[in-house]
Coordinates of C-alpha atoms in Angstrom, one line a residue:
Chain A
X29 CA -36.5 1.6 -30.8
X30 CA -34.1 -0.7 -29.1
X31 CA -35.3 -2.6 -26.0
X32 CA -32.1 -1.8 -24.2
X33 CA -32.2 1.9 -24.9
X34 CA -31.5 2.8 -21.3
X35 CA -28.0 1.3 -21.6
X36 CA -24.9 3.1 -23.0
X37 CA -24.5 3.0 -26.7
X38 CA -20.7 3.2 -26.5
X39 CA -17.9 2.1 -24.3
X40 CA -15.0 4.5 -23.5
X41 CA -11.7 3.5 -22.0
X42 CA -8.3 5.0 -21.4
X43 CA -5.0 3.2 -22.0
X44 CA -1.6 4.7 -21.2
X45 CA 1.2 4.5 -23.8
X46 CA 3.7 3.2 -21.2
X47 CA 1.3 0.8 -19.5
X48 CA 3.8 -2.1 -20.1
X49 CA 6.8 -0.4 -18.5
X50 CA 5.3 2.0 -15.9
X51 CA 5.4 0.8 -12.3
X52 CA 2.2 0.1 -10.3
X53 CA 1.9 0.7 -6.6
X54 CA -0.7 -0.3 -4.0
X55 CA -2.9 2.4 -2.6
X56 CA -5.7 2.2 -0.1
X57 CA -9.2 3.0 -1.3
X58 CA -11.8 4.8 0.8
X59 CA -13.3 1.5 2.1
X60 CA -10.0 0.2 3.2
X61 CA -9.2 -2.2 0.3
X62 CA -5.9 -2.0 -1.5
X63 CA -5.7 -1.7 -5.2
X64 CA -2.9 -1.2 -7.7
X65 CA -2.5 2.0 -9.7
X66 CA 0.1 3.4 -12.1
X67 CA 2.7 5.5 -10.3
X68 CA 3.6 9.0 -11.5
X69 CA 6.0 11.7 -10.3
X70 CA 5.8 15.4 -10.5
X71 CA 6.8 16.7 -14.0
X72 CA 6.2 13.5 -15.8
X73 CA 4.2 13.4 -19.0
X74 CA 0.9 11.6 -19.0
X75 CA 0.1 10.2 -22.5
X76 CA -2.0 7.5 -24.0
X77 CA -5.1 6.7 -26.1
X78 CA -8.8 7.0 -25.6
X79 CA -10.8 4.2 -27.2
X80 CA -14.4 4.9 -28.0
X81 CA -16.1 1.6 -29.0
X82 CA -19.6 1.7 -30.5
X83 CA -21.8 -1.1 -29.1
X84 CA -24.1 -1.2 -32.1
X85 CA -21.7 -0.9 -35.1
X86 CA -24.5 0.1 -37.4
X87 CA -26.0 2.8 -35.2
X88 CA -24.5 6.3 -35.4
X89 CA -23.4 8.0 -32.2
X90 CA -24.2 11.7 -32.0
X91 CA -22.2 13.8 -29.5
X92 CA -21.4 17.3 -28.4
X93 CA -17.6 16.7 -28.3
X94 CA -15.1 14.2 -26.9
X95 CA -12.5 15.4 -24.4
X96 CA -10.0 14.1 -21.8
X97 CA -9.2 15.8 -18.5
X98 CA -6.3 15.4 -16.1
X99 CA -7.5 16.3 -12.6
X100 CA -5.9 16.6 -9.2
X101 CA -8.4 17.2 -6.5
X102 CA -9.0 17.3 -2.7
X103 CA -12.2 15.9 -1.4
X104 CA -13.3 16.4 2.2
X105 CA -15.7 13.7 3.3
X106 CA -17.9 16.0 5.4
X107 CA -18.2 18.3 2.4
X108 CA -18.6 15.9 -0.5
X109 CA -20.3 18.4 -2.9
X110 CA -17.2 20.7 -3.1
X111 CA -14.2 19.2 -4.8
X112 CA -11.2 21.4 -4.6
X113 CA -9.3 21.1 -7.9
X114 CA -5.7 22.2 -7.7
X115 CA -4.8 20.7 -11.1
X116 CA -7.2 20.8 -14.0
X117 CA -6.1 20.3 -17.6
X118 CA -8.2 19.4 -20.6
X119 CA -7.6 18.3 -24.2
X120 CA -10.3 18.3 -26.8
X121 CA -10.2 15.1 -28.8
X122 CA -13.1 15.6 -31.2
X123 CA -15.4 18.4 -32.1
X124 CA -19.2 18.0 -31.8
X125 CA -20.4 15.6 -34.5
X126 CA -21.2 12.0 -35.0
X127 CA -19.3 8.7 -35.0
X128 CA -20.2 5.9 -37.4
X129 CA -17.5 3.5 -36.3
X130 CA -15.3 2.9 -33.2
X131 CA -12.3 5.3 -32.9
X132 CA -9.1 5.8 -31.0
X133 CA -7.8 9.2 -30.0
X134 CA -4.3 10.1 -28.9
X135 CA -3.6 12.5 -26.0
X136 CA -0.7 13.9 -24.2
X137 CA -0.5 16.1 -21.1
X138 CA 3.1 17.2 -21.3
X139 CA 5.2 17.6 -18.1
X140 CA 2.2 17.8 -15.8
X141 CA 2.7 19.5 -12.5
X142 CA 1.7 17.1 -9.7
X143 CA 2.6 19.1 -6.5
X144 CA 1.1 16.8 -3.9
X145 CA 1.2 13.1 -3.0
X146 CA -2.0 11.0 -3.4
X147 CA -3.6 10.4 -0.1
X148 CA -6.6 8.5 1.1
X149 CA -7.4 9.3 4.8
X150 CA -10.1 9.2 7.4
X151 CA -11.7 12.5 6.5
X152 CA -10.0 13.6 3.3
X153 CA -8.9 12.2 0.0
X154 CA -6.4 13.7 -2.5
X155 CA -6.5 12.0 -5.8
X156 CA -5.3 12.4 -9.4
X157 CA -7.3 10.9 -12.3
X158 CA -7.8 11.0 -16.1
X159 CA -11.4 11.5 -17.2
X160 CA -12.4 10.8 -20.8
X161 CA -15.9 12.1 -21.7
X162 CA -18.2 11.8 -24.7
X163 CA -20.5 14.8 -24.2
X164 CA -24.1 14.2 -25.1
X165 CA -27.3 16.2 -24.8
X166 CA -28.9 14.1 -22.0
X167 CA -26.2 12.0 -20.4
X168 CA -22.5 11.9 -20.9
X169 CA -20.5 8.7 -21.3
X170 CA -17.4 9.0 -19.2
X171 CA -14.6 6.9 -17.7
X172 CA -12.2 7.8 -14.9
X173 CA -8.8 6.3 -14.5
X174 CA -7.1 6.9 -11.1
X175 CA -3.4 7.3 -10.9
X176 CA -1.2 7.5 -7.8
X177 CA 1.4 10.3 -7.4
X178 CA 4.4 10.1 -5.0
X179 CA 6.4 13.1 -3.9
X180 CA 10.1 12.5 -3.5
X181 CA 12.5 14.4 -1.3
X182 CA 16.3 14.5 -1.1
X183 CA 18.2 13.9 2.1
X184 CA 17.6 16.8 4.4
X185 CA 20.6 19.1 4.8
X186 CA 19.9 19.6 8.5
X187 CA 18.8 16.6 10.4
X188 CA 19.5 17.1 14.1
X189 CA 18.8 14.5 16.8
X190 CA 16.0 15.0 19.3
X191 CA 17.2 14.9 22.9
X192 CA 15.2 16.0 25.9
X193 CA 14.9 15.6 29.6
X194 CA 11.3 15.1 30.9
X195 CA 9.6 13.9 33.9
X196 CA 7.5 14.4 37.0
X197 CA 9.1 16.3 39.8
X198 CA 10.7 14.0 42.4
X199 CA 9.0 10.9 40.9
X200 CA 10.4 10.1 37.4
X201 CA 13.1 11.8 35.4
X202 CA 14.2 10.4 32.0
X203 CA 16.2 11.6 29.1
X204 CA 15.1 10.4 25.7
X205 CA 17.0 10.7 22.5
X206 CA 16.1 9.9 18.9
X207 CA 19.0 9.9 16.4
X208 CA 17.2 12.1 13.8
X209 CA 14.2 14.5 13.5
X210 CA 13.5 13.6 9.9
X211 CA 13.1 10.0 8.8
X212 CA 12.5 8.5 5.4
X213 CA 9.8 5.8 5.0
X214 CA 12.2 2.9 5.1
X215 CA 14.4 4.4 7.8
X216 CA 15.3 3.1 11.3
X217 CA 14.6 5.1 14.4
X218 CA 17.6 4.6 16.6
X219 CA 17.4 6.0 20.1
X220 CA 17.7 5.5 23.8
X221 CA 15.9 6.2 27.1
X222 CA 18.1 7.0 30.0
X223 CA 16.6 6.9 33.5
X224 CA 17.8 9.6 35.9
X225 CA 15.3 9.1 38.7
X226 CA 12.8 6.2 39.2
X227 CA 10.6 6.5 42.3
X228 CA 7.5 4.8 40.7
X229 CA 7.1 1.1 39.9
X230 CA 7.3 0.8 36.2
X231 CA 6.0 -2.4 34.6
X232 CA 6.9 -1.8 31.0
X233 CA 7.6 0.9 28.3
X234 CA 6.6 1.1 24.7
X235 CA 6.9 3.5 21.8
X236 CA 4.0 4.3 19.6
X237 CA 3.8 5.9 16.2
X238 CA 0.7 8.1 16.0
X239 CA -0.7 9.6 12.8
X240 CA -2.7 12.8 13.1
X241 CA -4.8 13.9 10.2
X242 CA -6.1 17.5 10.5
X243 CA -8.8 18.8 8.2
X244 CA -10.7 22.1 8.2
X245 CA -9.7 25.6 9.1
X246 CA -10.6 28.2 11.8
X247 CA -13.3 27.1 14.2
X248 CA -14.1 23.8 12.6
X249 CA -10.9 21.8 12.8
X250 CA -11.0 18.0 13.0
X251 CA -8.2 15.9 14.3
X252 CA -8.1 12.2 13.7
X253 CA -5.5 10.3 15.7
X254 CA -4.6 6.9 14.6
X255 CA -2.0 4.7 16.4
X256 CA -0.1 3.1 13.5
X257 CA 2.3 1.1 15.7
X258 CA 2.9 0.0 19.2
X259 CA 6.3 -1.4 19.9
X260 CA 7.4 -2.6 23.4
X261 CA 11.0 -1.5 24.2
X262 CA 11.2 -2.6 27.8
X263 CA 9.6 -5.2 30.0
X264 CA 10.4 -4.8 33.7
X265 CA 11.4 -2.2 36.3
X266 CA 14.4 0.0 35.4
X267 CA 16.6 1.7 38.0
X268 CA 18.6 5.0 37.9
X269 CA 21.5 4.9 35.4
X270 CA 20.0 2.4 33.1
X271 CA 19.8 3.0 29.3
X272 CA 17.2 1.3 27.2
X273 CA 18.0 1.1 23.5
X274 CA 15.4 1.8 20.7
X275 CA 15.6 0.4 17.2
X276 CA 12.4 0.7 15.3
X277 CA 12.2 -0.2 11.6
X278 CA 9.7 2.0 9.8
X279 CA 9.5 -0.1 6.6
X280 CA 7.1 -2.5 8.3
X281 CA 4.4 0.1 8.8
X282 CA 1.8 1.7 6.6
X283 CA 3.2 5.3 6.6
X284 CA 3.0 8.3 4.3
X285 CA 5.3 11.4 4.1
X286 CA 4.5 14.2 6.5
X287 CA 2.1 16.6 4.7
X288 CA 1.8 20.1 6.0
X289 CA -1.2 22.3 5.1
X290 CA -1.8 20.8 1.7
X291 CA -3.5 23.4 -0.5
X292 CA -4.6 24.9 2.9
X293 CA -7.0 22.0 3.3
X294 CA -5.4 19.3 5.4
X295 CA -2.3 18.1 7.2
X296 CA -0.9 14.7 8.0
X297 CA 1.7 14.6 10.8
X298 CA 3.4 11.9 12.7
X299 CA 4.4 11.7 16.3
X300 CA 6.5 9.3 18.4
X301 CA 4.7 8.6 21.7
X302 CA 6.9 7.3 24.5
X303 CA 4.7 5.5 27.0
X304 CA 5.7 4.2 30.5
X305 CA 3.1 2.0 32.3
X306 CA 3.4 1.4 36.0
X307 CA 2.2 -1.5 38.2
X308 CA -1.3 0.1 38.6
X309 CA -1.7 0.6 34.9
X310 CA -1.1 4.3 35.1
X311 CA 0.4 5.7 31.9
X312 CA 3.1 8.4 31.7
X313 CA 3.8 9.6 28.2
X314 CA 5.8 12.1 26.1
X315 CA 4.8 12.9 22.5
X316 CA 7.3 14.2 20.0
X317 CA 6.7 15.1 16.4
X318 CA 8.9 13.6 13.6
X319 CA 9.0 14.5 9.9
X320 CA 8.6 11.6 7.5
X321 CA 9.7 11.9 3.9
X322 CA 9.8 9.7 0.8
X323 CA 13.1 8.7 -0.7
X324 CA 13.4 7.8 -4.3
X325 CA 14.1 4.1 -5.0
X326 CA 17.4 4.6 -6.5
X327 CA 18.2 8.0 -5.2
X328 CA 20.9 9.2 -7.5
X329 CA 19.3 8.1 -10.8
X330 CA 15.7 9.2 -10.2
X331 CA 16.6 12.5 -8.6
X332 CA 18.7 13.8 -11.4
X333 CA 16.3 12.4 -14.0
X334 CA 13.3 13.9 -12.1
X335 CA 15.1 17.2 -11.8
X336 CA 15.8 17.2 -15.5
X337 CA 12.2 16.5 -16.4
X338 CA 10.9 19.2 -13.9
X339 CA 13.3 21.8 -15.3
X340 CA 11.9 21.1 -18.8
X341 CA 8.7 22.8 -17.7
X342 CA 10.6 25.9 -18.4
X343 CA 11.0 24.9 -22.0
X344 CA 13.9 25.7 -24.2
X345 CA 16.0 26.8 -21.3
X346 CA 19.7 26.0 -21.5
X347 CA 19.5 24.5 -18.0
X348 CA 17.0 21.9 -19.0
X349 CA 19.0 20.8 -22.0
X350 CA 22.1 20.3 -20.0
X351 CA 20.3 18.7 -17.2
X352 CA 18.9 16.1 -19.5
X353 CA 22.3 15.5 -21.0
X354 CA 23.8 15.0 -17.6
X355 CA 21.0 12.6 -16.6
X356 CA 21.6 10.6 -19.8
X357 CA 25.3 10.4 -19.1
X358 CA 24.8 9.2 -15.5
X359 CA 22.4 6.5 -16.6
X360 CA 24.8 5.1 -19.2
X361 CA 28.0 5.7 -17.2
Chain B
X4 CA 41.0 -4.4 -24.1
X5 CA 42.0 -5.4 -20.5
X6 CA 42.3 -1.8 -19.5
X7 CA 38.7 -1.0 -20.7
X8 CA 37.3 -4.0 -18.8
X9 CA 38.9 -3.2 -15.5
X10 CA 38.0 0.5 -15.7
X11 CA 34.3 -0.4 -16.4
X12 CA 34.4 -2.9 -13.6
X13 CA 35.8 -0.5 -11.0
X14 CA 33.1 2.1 -12.1
X15 CA 30.4 -0.5 -11.4
X16 CA 31.9 -1.4 -8.1
X17 CA 32.0 2.2 -7.0
X18 CA 28.4 2.8 -8.1
X19 CA 27.3 -0.3 -6.2
X20 CA 29.1 0.6 -3.1
X21 CA 27.7 4.1 -3.2
X22 CA 24.1 2.9 -3.8
X23 CA 24.5 0.3 -1.0
X24 CA 25.7 3.0 1.4
X25 CA 22.4 4.8 0.6
X26 CA 20.2 1.8 1.3
X27 CA 21.7 0.3 4.4
X28 CA 20.9 2.4 7.5
X29 CA 23.2 2.8 10.4
X30 CA 21.5 0.9 13.2
X31 CA 24.3 0.9 15.8
X32 CA 23.2 1.8 19.3
X33 CA 23.6 5.3 20.5
X34 CA 26.4 5.9 23.0
X35 CA 25.4 5.3 26.6
X36 CA 27.1 6.2 29.9
X37 CA 28.1 3.1 31.9
X38 CA 25.9 2.6 34.9
X39 CA 27.2 3.1 38.4
X40 CA 27.4 -0.3 40.1
X41 CA 25.7 1.0 43.3
X42 CA 22.8 2.1 41.2
X43 CA 22.7 -1.2 39.4
X44 CA 22.9 -3.5 42.4
X45 CA 21.7 -1.3 45.3
X46 CA 18.1 -1.1 46.6
X47 CA 15.7 0.5 44.1
X48 CA 14.5 4.1 44.8
X49 CA 10.8 3.1 44.4
X50 CA 10.4 0.8 47.4
X51 CA 6.9 1.1 48.9
X52 CA 5.0 -1.7 50.6
X53 CA 1.6 -1.3 52.3
X54 CA -0.1 -4.2 54.2
X55 CA -3.6 -4.2 55.6
X56 CA -3.9 -6.9 58.2
X57 CA -4.8 -8.1 61.7
X58 CA -8.5 -7.2 61.7
X59 CA -9.9 -6.7 65.2
X60 CA -13.5 -6.3 66.2
X61 CA -13.8 -3.9 69.1
X62 CA -16.8 -3.1 71.3
X63 CA -20.1 -5.0 72.1
X64 CA -23.5 -5.5 70.6
X65 CA -24.7 -2.9 68.3
X66 CA -21.6 -0.6 68.9
X67 CA -19.1 -3.0 67.5
X68 CA -16.7 -2.1 64.6
X69 CA -13.7 -3.6 63.0
X70 CA -10.3 -2.0 62.8
X71 CA -7.4 -3.0 60.5
X72 CA -3.6 -2.6 60.9
X73 CA -2.2 -0.4 58.1
X74 CA 1.6 -1.1 57.9
X75 CA 3.9 0.9 55.6
X76 CA 7.5 0.3 54.6
X77 CA 9.2 2.7 52.1
X78 CA 12.4 4.5 51.1
X79 CA 10.6 7.3 49.2
X80 CA 11.7 10.6 50.6
X81 CA 8.2 12.0 50.4
X82 CA 7.1 9.8 53.4
X83 CA 8.3 11.3 56.7
X84 CA 8.5 7.8 58.4
X85 CA 10.3 5.0 56.6
X86 CA 8.2 2.5 58.6
X87 CA 4.8 3.1 60.2
X88 CA 1.9 1.2 61.6
X89 CA -1.6 2.6 62.4
X90 CA -5.1 1.2 63.0
X91 CA -7.9 2.3 60.8
X92 CA -11.6 1.4 60.3
X93 CA -13.7 1.3 57.1
X94 CA -15.2 4.8 57.6
X95 CA -11.6 6.2 57.8
X96 CA -11.0 4.7 54.4
X97 CA -14.2 6.4 53.2
X98 CA -13.0 9.7 54.6
X99 CA -9.7 9.3 52.8
X100 CA -11.3 8.5 49.5
X101 CA -13.6 11.6 49.7
X102 CA -10.7 13.9 50.6
X103 CA -8.6 12.7 47.7
X104 CA -11.5 13.0 45.2
X105 CA -12.2 16.6 46.3
X106 CA -8.6 17.9 46.8
X107 CA -6.7 16.2 44.0
X108 CA -7.1 15.6 40.3
X109 CA -6.6 11.8 40.9
X110 CA -9.2 9.4 39.6
X111 CA -9.6 7.6 42.9
X112 CA -10.2 3.8 42.7
X113 CA -13.3 2.4 44.3
X114 CA -13.4 0.9 47.9
X115 CA -14.7 -2.6 48.6
X116 CA -18.5 -2.5 49.1
X117 CA -20.3 -0.9 52.0
X118 CA -22.3 -4.1 52.5
X119 CA -25.4 -2.4 53.9
X120 CA -27.5 -5.6 53.5
X121 CA -25.1 -7.3 55.8
X122 CA -25.9 -4.7 58.5
X123 CA -29.7 -5.7 58.5
X124 CA -30.9 -7.8 61.4
X125 CA -32.0 -11.5 61.4
X126 CA -29.1 -12.8 59.3
X127 CA -28.0 -16.4 59.4
X128 CA -24.3 -15.4 59.4
X129 CA -22.4 -12.8 61.4
X130 CA -23.2 -10.0 58.9
X131 CA -20.3 -7.5 58.7
X132 CA -18.4 -9.4 61.4
X133 CA -18.3 -12.6 59.4
X134 CA -14.8 -13.9 58.9
X135 CA -15.0 -14.4 55.1
X136 CA -16.5 -10.9 54.7
X137 CA -13.8 -9.3 56.8
X138 CA -11.1 -11.1 54.8
X139 CA -12.7 -9.9 51.5
X140 CA -12.9 -6.4 52.8
X141 CA -9.3 -6.5 54.1
X142 CA -8.0 -7.6 50.7
X143 CA -10.0 -4.8 48.9
X144 CA -8.7 -2.2 51.3
X145 CA -5.1 -3.3 50.8
X146 CA -5.6 -3.1 47.0
X147 CA -7.1 0.3 47.3
X148 CA -4.2 1.7 49.4
X149 CA -1.5 0.3 47.2
X150 CA -3.1 1.8 44.1
X151 CA -3.6 5.2 45.7
X152 CA -0.3 5.5 47.7
X153 CA 1.8 4.9 44.5
X154 CA 0.1 7.7 42.6
X155 CA 2.5 10.7 42.2
X156 CA -0.3 13.2 42.6
X157 CA -1.9 11.5 45.6
X158 CA 1.5 11.5 47.3
X159 CA 1.3 15.3 47.4
X160 CA -1.9 15.3 49.6
X161 CA -1.7 15.9 53.3
X162 CA -4.7 13.7 53.9
X163 CA -2.9 10.6 52.5
X164 CA 0.1 11.1 54.8
X165 CA -2.1 11.7 57.8
X166 CA -4.1 8.5 57.0
X167 CA -1.0 6.4 56.6
X168 CA 1.4 7.7 59.2
X169 CA -0.4 9.8 61.9
X170 CA -1.6 8.0 65.0
X171 CA -5.1 9.3 64.6
X172 CA -7.1 11.1 62.0
X173 CA -7.9 14.7 62.6
X174 CA -11.0 15.1 60.4
X175 CA -10.9 18.9 61.1
X176 CA -7.5 19.3 59.5
X177 CA -6.8 21.9 56.8
X178 CA -6.3 20.2 53.5
X179 CA -2.9 21.1 51.9
X180 CA -0.2 19.8 49.6
X181 CA 3.1 18.4 50.7
X182 CA 6.0 20.4 49.5
X183 CA 9.5 18.9 49.4
X184 CA 12.5 21.1 50.0

């Protein structure tokens, strides 16, 4: 009997086929650290190899099967026991038996649907991962490999500006305008604040970006507000007729796309909060929701390529064949 | 050969231009109306100055009390008088604070202390009629009034206007809100 019998008798690890070429992105972990993970989009194939290495080459490894799973799940921090899996695929790599030497197994999850973006928040986490398992009677040997998924959108057809007159009767009237209602993550908020009536003593004005994460349904709904940015746009006292310009570059902040009612479990929404502060530190504010979306890095290329891959989920269709041809032509042309 | 090279080159240029148009956002300012010069250089619409000054101790012996001059200058339409001056004592300020707390939703700032200890006998100084104490109190009362009078909700209360601009306080008044036409 081996002295170290409580340890694992085999190591298992997962390696992607395109590990050399696939892009990695930074993603926040639950404890706030940032780590790098492989980046995938909806419809892309996830393929690679599972290496099972025997620690004692002489000793046989008995098992009840070896499998690999691709999982997409939502985890609510206040309800850790229940993981809500919205994607769950499995491939059996080996039937129950025994291994006498280290082995490598190929796997491929073809054109996997990844409908939502990876998200690590204050009360909820949405993640995708591969999990390779050697099933045994007493304790399984398993390894998880997290990946990050980004959801891309195209330029919205309708993107009206936001323009509103607000104020306190006979005290303060302003008209604010933001050039769009939908901004991509590297966009610029261009706007202006026009003062119609100023009977209070304003000291300065700022614009804040607020992220609101909503989890839960019905009676137990939790809102977590987080001020992502505070940006002063005016220092001093304005008078009637003055216009204060706004130019706020979003690329400098840690933002995600707007997520509405993801799998009916959570939402992440963004608001612009215009705050005026008077000489006595009283605050007057107006909150306005904006939609944030993620643009592909090279829009034209990746969008048609992604569309071609996504359409391939309906295999053998004429549309998918021609879409792939079109994408290939655009890439070379 | 030349033709091939130039057509490839122009294709590349077109592609680059198109991609660059995608990546460089339009950050030009939004159109703004030019400001009326009278608005820009005229007096601001938020002029409001309140001074608490000239403390005077009235009376003799144990019935003495100190009054302060409360002077107001403004161009806010909600104040009936654009200039006013009244005399008030500390208990009047206490009355105003209590009225505002009860009648309005305003979080009313605190008054300078009541200094009960100073009112006990056998003190080495002049107690509540001590010059430095009166100056401290005067300053606190001035800060209190400026904070309160600039509050849009407090400006709607009858008690504030009565305190600032009426000759004397009618503590039996009917609380009400000021309505502007």
